[in-house]
GROMACS .gro file of C-alpha atoms in nm:
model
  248
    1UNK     CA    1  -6.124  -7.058  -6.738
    2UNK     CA    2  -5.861  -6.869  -6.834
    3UNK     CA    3  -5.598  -6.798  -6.574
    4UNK     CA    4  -5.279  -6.502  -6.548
    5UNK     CA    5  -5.006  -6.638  -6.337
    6UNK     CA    6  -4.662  -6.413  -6.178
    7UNK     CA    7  -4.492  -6.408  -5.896
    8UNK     CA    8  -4.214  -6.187  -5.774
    9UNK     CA    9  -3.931  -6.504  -5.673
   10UNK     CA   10  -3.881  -6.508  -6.095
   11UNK     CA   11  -3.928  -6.772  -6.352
   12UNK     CA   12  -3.690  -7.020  -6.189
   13UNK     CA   13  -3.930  -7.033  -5.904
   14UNK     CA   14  -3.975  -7.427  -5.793
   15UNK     CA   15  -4.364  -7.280  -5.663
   16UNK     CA   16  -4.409  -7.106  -5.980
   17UNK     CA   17  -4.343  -7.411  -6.211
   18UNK     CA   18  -4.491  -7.679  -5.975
   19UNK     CA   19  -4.821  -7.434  -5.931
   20UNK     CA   20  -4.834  -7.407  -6.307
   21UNK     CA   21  -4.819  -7.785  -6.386
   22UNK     CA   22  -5.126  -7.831  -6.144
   23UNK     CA   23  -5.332  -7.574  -6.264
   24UNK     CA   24  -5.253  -7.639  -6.620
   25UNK     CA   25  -5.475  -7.971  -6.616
   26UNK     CA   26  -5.769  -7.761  -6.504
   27UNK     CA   27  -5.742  -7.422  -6.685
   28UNK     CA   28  -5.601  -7.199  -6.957
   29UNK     CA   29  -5.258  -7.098  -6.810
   30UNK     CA   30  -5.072  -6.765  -6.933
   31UNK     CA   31  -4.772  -6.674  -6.739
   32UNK     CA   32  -4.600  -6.353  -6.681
   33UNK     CA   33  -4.331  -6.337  -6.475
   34UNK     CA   34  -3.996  -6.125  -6.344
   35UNK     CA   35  -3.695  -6.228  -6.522
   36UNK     CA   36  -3.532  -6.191  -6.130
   37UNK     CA   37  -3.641  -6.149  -5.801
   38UNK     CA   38  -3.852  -5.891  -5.701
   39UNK     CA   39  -3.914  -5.986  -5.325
   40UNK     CA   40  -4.063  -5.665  -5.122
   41UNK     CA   41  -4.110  -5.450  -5.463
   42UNK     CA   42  -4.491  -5.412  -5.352
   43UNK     CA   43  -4.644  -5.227  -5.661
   44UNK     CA   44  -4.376  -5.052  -5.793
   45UNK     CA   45  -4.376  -5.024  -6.156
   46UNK     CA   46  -4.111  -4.928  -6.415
   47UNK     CA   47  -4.125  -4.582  -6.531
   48UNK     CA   48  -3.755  -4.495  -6.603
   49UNK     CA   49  -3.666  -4.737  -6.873
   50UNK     CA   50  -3.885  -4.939  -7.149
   51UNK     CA   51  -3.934  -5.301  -7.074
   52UNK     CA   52  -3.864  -5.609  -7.251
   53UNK     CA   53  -4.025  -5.957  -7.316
   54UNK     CA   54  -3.872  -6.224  -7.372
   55UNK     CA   55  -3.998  -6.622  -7.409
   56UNK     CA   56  -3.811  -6.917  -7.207
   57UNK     CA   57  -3.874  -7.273  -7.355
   58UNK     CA   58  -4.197  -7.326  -7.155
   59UNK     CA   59  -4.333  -6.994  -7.309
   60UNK     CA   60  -4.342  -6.832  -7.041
   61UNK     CA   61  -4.313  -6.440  -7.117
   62UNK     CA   62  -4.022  -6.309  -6.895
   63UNK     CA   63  -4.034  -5.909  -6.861
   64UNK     CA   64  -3.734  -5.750  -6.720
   65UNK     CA   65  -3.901  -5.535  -6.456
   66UNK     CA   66  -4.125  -5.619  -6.159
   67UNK     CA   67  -4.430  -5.841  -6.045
   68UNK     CA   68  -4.633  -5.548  -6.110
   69UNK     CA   69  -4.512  -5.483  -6.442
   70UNK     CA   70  -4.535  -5.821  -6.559
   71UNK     CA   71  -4.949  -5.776  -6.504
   72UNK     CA   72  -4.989  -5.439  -6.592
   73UNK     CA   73  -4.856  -5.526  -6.953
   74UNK     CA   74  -5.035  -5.848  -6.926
   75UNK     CA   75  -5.365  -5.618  -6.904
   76UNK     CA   76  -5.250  -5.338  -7.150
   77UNK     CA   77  -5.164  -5.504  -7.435
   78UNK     CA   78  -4.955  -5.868  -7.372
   79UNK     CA   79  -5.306  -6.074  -7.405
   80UNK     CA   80  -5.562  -6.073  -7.666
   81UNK     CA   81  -5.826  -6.082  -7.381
   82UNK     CA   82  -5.851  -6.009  -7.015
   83UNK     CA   83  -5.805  -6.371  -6.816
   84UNK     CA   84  -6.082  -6.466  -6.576
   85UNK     CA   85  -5.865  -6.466  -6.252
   86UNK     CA   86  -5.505  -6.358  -6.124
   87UNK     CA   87  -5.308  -6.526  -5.938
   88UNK     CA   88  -4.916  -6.444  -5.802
   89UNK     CA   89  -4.689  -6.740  -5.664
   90UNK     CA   90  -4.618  -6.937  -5.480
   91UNK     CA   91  -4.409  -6.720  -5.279
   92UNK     CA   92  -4.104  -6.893  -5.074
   93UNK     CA   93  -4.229  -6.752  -4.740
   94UNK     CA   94  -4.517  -6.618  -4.582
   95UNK     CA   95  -4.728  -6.308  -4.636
   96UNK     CA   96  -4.871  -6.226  -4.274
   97UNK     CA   97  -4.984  -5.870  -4.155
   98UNK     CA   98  -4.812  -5.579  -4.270
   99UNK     CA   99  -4.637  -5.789  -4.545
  100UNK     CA  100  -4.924  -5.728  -4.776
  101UNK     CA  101  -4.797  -5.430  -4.808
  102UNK     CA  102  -4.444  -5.475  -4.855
  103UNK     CA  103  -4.457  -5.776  -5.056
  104UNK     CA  104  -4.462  -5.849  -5.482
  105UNK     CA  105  -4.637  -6.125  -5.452
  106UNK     CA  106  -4.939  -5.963  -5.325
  107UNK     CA  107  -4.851  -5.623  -5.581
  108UNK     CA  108  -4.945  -5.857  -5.863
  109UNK     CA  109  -5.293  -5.967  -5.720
  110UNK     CA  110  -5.307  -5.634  -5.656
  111UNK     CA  111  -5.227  -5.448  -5.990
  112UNK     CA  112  -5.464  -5.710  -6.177
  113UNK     CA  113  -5.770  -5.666  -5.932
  114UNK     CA  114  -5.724  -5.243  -5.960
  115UNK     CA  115  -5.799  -5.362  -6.369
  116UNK     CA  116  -6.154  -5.535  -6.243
  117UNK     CA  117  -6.003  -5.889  -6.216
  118UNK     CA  118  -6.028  -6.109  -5.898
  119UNK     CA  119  -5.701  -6.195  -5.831
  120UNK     CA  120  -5.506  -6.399  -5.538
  121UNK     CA  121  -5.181  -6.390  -5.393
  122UNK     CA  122  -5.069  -6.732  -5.265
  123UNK     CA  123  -4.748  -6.799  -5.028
  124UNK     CA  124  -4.597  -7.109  -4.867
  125UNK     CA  125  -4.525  -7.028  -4.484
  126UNK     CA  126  -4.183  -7.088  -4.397
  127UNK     CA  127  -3.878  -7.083  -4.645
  128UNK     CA  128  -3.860  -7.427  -4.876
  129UNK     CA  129  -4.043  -7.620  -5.060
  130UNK     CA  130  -4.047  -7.963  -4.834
  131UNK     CA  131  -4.470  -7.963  -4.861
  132UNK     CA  132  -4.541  -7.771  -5.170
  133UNK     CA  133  -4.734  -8.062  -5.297
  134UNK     CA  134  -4.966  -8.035  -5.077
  135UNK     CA  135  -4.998  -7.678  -5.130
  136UNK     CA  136  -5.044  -7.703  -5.461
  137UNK     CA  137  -5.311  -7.944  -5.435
  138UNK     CA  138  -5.488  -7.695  -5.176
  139UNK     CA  139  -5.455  -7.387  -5.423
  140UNK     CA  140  -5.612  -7.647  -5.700
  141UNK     CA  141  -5.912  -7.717  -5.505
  142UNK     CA  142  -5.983  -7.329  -5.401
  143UNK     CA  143  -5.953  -7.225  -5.769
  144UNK     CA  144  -6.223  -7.550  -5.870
  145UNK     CA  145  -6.456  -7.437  -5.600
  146UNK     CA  146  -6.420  -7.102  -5.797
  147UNK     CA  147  -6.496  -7.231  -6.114
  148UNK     CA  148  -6.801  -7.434  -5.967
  149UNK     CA  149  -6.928  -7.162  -5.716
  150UNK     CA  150  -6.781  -6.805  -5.886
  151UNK     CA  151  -6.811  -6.532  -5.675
  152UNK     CA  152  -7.025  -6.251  -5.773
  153UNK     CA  153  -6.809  -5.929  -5.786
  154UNK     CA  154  -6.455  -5.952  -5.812
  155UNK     CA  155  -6.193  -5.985  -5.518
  156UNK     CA  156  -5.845  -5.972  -5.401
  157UNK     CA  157  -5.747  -6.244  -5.183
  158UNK     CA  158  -5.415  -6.323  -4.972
  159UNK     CA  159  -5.397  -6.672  -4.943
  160UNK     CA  160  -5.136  -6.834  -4.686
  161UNK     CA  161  -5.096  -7.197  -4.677
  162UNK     CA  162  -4.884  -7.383  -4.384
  163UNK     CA  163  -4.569  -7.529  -4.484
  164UNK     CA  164  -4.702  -7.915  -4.348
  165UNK     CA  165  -4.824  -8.238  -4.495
  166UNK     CA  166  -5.188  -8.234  -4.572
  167UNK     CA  167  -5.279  -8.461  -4.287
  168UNK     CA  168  -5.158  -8.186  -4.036
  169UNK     CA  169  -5.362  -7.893  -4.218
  170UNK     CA  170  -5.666  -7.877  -3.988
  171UNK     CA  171  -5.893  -7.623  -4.288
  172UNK     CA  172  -5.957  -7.322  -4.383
  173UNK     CA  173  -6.017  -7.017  -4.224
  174UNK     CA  174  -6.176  -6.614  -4.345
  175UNK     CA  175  -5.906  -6.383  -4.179
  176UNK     CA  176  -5.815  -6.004  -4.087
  177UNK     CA  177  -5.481  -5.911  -4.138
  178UNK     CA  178  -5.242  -5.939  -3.810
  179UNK     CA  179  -5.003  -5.683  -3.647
  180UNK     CA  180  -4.637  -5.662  -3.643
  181UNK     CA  181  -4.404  -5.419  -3.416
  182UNK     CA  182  -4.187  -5.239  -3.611
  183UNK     CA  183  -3.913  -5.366  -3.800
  184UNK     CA  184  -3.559  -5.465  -3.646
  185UNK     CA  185  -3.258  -5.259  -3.666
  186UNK     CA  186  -3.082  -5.202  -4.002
  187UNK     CA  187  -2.692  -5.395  -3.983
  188UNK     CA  188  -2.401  -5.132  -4.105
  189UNK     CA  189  -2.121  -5.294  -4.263
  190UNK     CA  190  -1.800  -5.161  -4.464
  191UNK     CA  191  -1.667  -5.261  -4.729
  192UNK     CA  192  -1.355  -5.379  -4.858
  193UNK     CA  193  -1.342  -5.004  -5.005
  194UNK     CA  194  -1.428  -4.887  -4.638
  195UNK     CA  195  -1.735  -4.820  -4.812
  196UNK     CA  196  -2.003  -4.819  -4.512
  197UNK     CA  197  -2.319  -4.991  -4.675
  198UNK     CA  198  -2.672  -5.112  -4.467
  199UNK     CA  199  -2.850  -5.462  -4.438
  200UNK     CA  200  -3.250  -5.411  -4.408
  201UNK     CA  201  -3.319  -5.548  -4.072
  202UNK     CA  202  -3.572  -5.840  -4.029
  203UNK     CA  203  -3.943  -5.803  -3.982
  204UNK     CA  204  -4.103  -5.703  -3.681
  205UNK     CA  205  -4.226  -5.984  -3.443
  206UNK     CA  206  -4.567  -5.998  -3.384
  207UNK     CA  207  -4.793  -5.810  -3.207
  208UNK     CA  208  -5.162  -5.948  -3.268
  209UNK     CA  209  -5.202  -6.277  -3.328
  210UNK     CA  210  -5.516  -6.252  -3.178
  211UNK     CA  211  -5.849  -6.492  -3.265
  212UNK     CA  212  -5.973  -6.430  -3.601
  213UNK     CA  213  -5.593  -6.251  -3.757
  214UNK     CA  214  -5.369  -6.449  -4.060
  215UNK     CA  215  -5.118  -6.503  -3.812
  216UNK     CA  216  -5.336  -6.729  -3.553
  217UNK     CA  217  -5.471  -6.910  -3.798
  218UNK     CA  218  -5.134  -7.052  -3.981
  219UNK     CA  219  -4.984  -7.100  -3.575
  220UNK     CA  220  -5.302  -7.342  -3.547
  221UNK     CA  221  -5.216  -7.525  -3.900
  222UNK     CA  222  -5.540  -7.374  -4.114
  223UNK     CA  223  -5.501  -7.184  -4.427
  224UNK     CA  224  -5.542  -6.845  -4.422
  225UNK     CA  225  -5.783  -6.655  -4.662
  226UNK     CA  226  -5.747  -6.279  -4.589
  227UNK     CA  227  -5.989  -6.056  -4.877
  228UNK     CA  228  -5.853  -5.699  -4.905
  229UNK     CA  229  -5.906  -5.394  -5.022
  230UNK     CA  230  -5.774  -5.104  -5.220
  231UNK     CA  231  -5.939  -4.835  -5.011
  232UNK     CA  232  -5.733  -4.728  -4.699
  233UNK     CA  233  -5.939  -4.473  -4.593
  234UNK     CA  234  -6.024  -4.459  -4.201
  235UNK     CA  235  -6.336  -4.356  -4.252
  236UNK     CA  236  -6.426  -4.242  -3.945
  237UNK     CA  237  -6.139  -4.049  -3.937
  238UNK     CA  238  -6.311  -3.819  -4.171
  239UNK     CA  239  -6.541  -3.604  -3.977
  240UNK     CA  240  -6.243  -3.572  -3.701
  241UNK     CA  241  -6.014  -3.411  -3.919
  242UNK     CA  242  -6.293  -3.182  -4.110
  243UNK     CA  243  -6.327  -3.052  -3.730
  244UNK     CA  244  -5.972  -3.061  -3.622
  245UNK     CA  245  -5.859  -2.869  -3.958
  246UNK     CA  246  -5.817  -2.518  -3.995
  247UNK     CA  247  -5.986  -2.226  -4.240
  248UNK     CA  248  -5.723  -2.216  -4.542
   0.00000   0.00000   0.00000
């Protein structure tokens, strides 16, 4: 199996490098990765400048833009052939809820599984890396279950693992994404200049941690498995709006 790794904490990341070394002694590993972080870049991609590639002494190809950049040139012209799966990490912190949509980590599953690949997004809950061992060792056995039972179409999968020794993870668990309430207040400061500048305000706290959501599964020690999708449609939204709109 050949396997695409990025991330969006950079090619310093300690979960980058330790997730490499694991998977290394059970696949082909090619990794493409943001020469800096990229935290909450989502899918953005680079449009206002050319990018650039460089090699570090691992041979790792660094590209000076974002998570999603890194695969998009990995699938337009960086690799001689497609890889068999995608996957973007380990992110330093969780990826619950409405953080799929906000985050890099999950923009680089995403880009590669819009090009046909199936593709996961992997994050550590809680900042640090005090049980990425046992993380990695979790993310090695998903990815050998692949190999020995391959899915049949291809899939996008947001994978959270609890930041806890292995004899405290209790399994594995399907999941729906949770809910959030809206983000915290923005912090104004001023500058030495009496410049006023803003601090993004922390996430939301949460709202549905209900049975079944990402969120009660990692507050009850399992790993979380969440499949998505590209399509947002609200489907049965549709007909309401075809009778709510007006005649252009």
């Amino acid at each position: 199996m050949h396997i695409l790794v990025s991330n969006d904490d950079g090619y310093s990341s300690t979960g980058l490098r330790a997730m490499v070394d694991v998977l290394a002694n059970i696949a082909d590993i090619t990794v493409v990765v943001p020469e800096s972080n990229c935290s909450g870049s989502s899918n953005s991609i680079t449009l206002s400048r050319p990018l650039s590639v460089n090699f570090d002494s691992n041979n790792y190809m660094i590209v000076n833009g974002t998570p999603t950049d890194c695969v998009h040139l990995a699938m337009t012209g960086l690799l001689d052939s497609l890889p068999d799966l995608v996957i973007s990490g380990i992110n330093n912190g969780a990826n619950l809820g409405s953080d799929v949509l906000y985050s890099g980590t999950v923009g680089a599953a995403r880009e590669a599984y819009m090009f046909g690949i199936p593709s996961i997004a992997v994050s550590l809950v809680e900042k640090g890396w005090g049980n990425l061992e046992p993380a990695t060792m979790i993310l090695r056995n998903i990815v050998l279950n692949l190999i020995k039972n391959p899915f049949q179409e291809s899939f996008l999968w947001n994978i959270n693992i609890p930041n806890a020794g292995i004899d405290h993870i209790n399994g594995i668990k399907a999941t729906r994404i949770g809910r959030r309430y809206p983000s915290q207040l923005s912090t104004q400061h001023k500058t030495p200049r009496n410049e006023i500048v803003y601090w993004i305000g922390p996430v939301g706290e949460i709202s549905d941690k209900s049975d079944g959501t990402d969120f009660n599964a990692i507050s009850n020690n399992f790993v979380s498995i969440t499949p998505l999708e590209i399509d947002l449609t609200i489907m049965s939204n549709l007909d309401k709006i075809n009778k709510w709109v007006v005649d252009v």
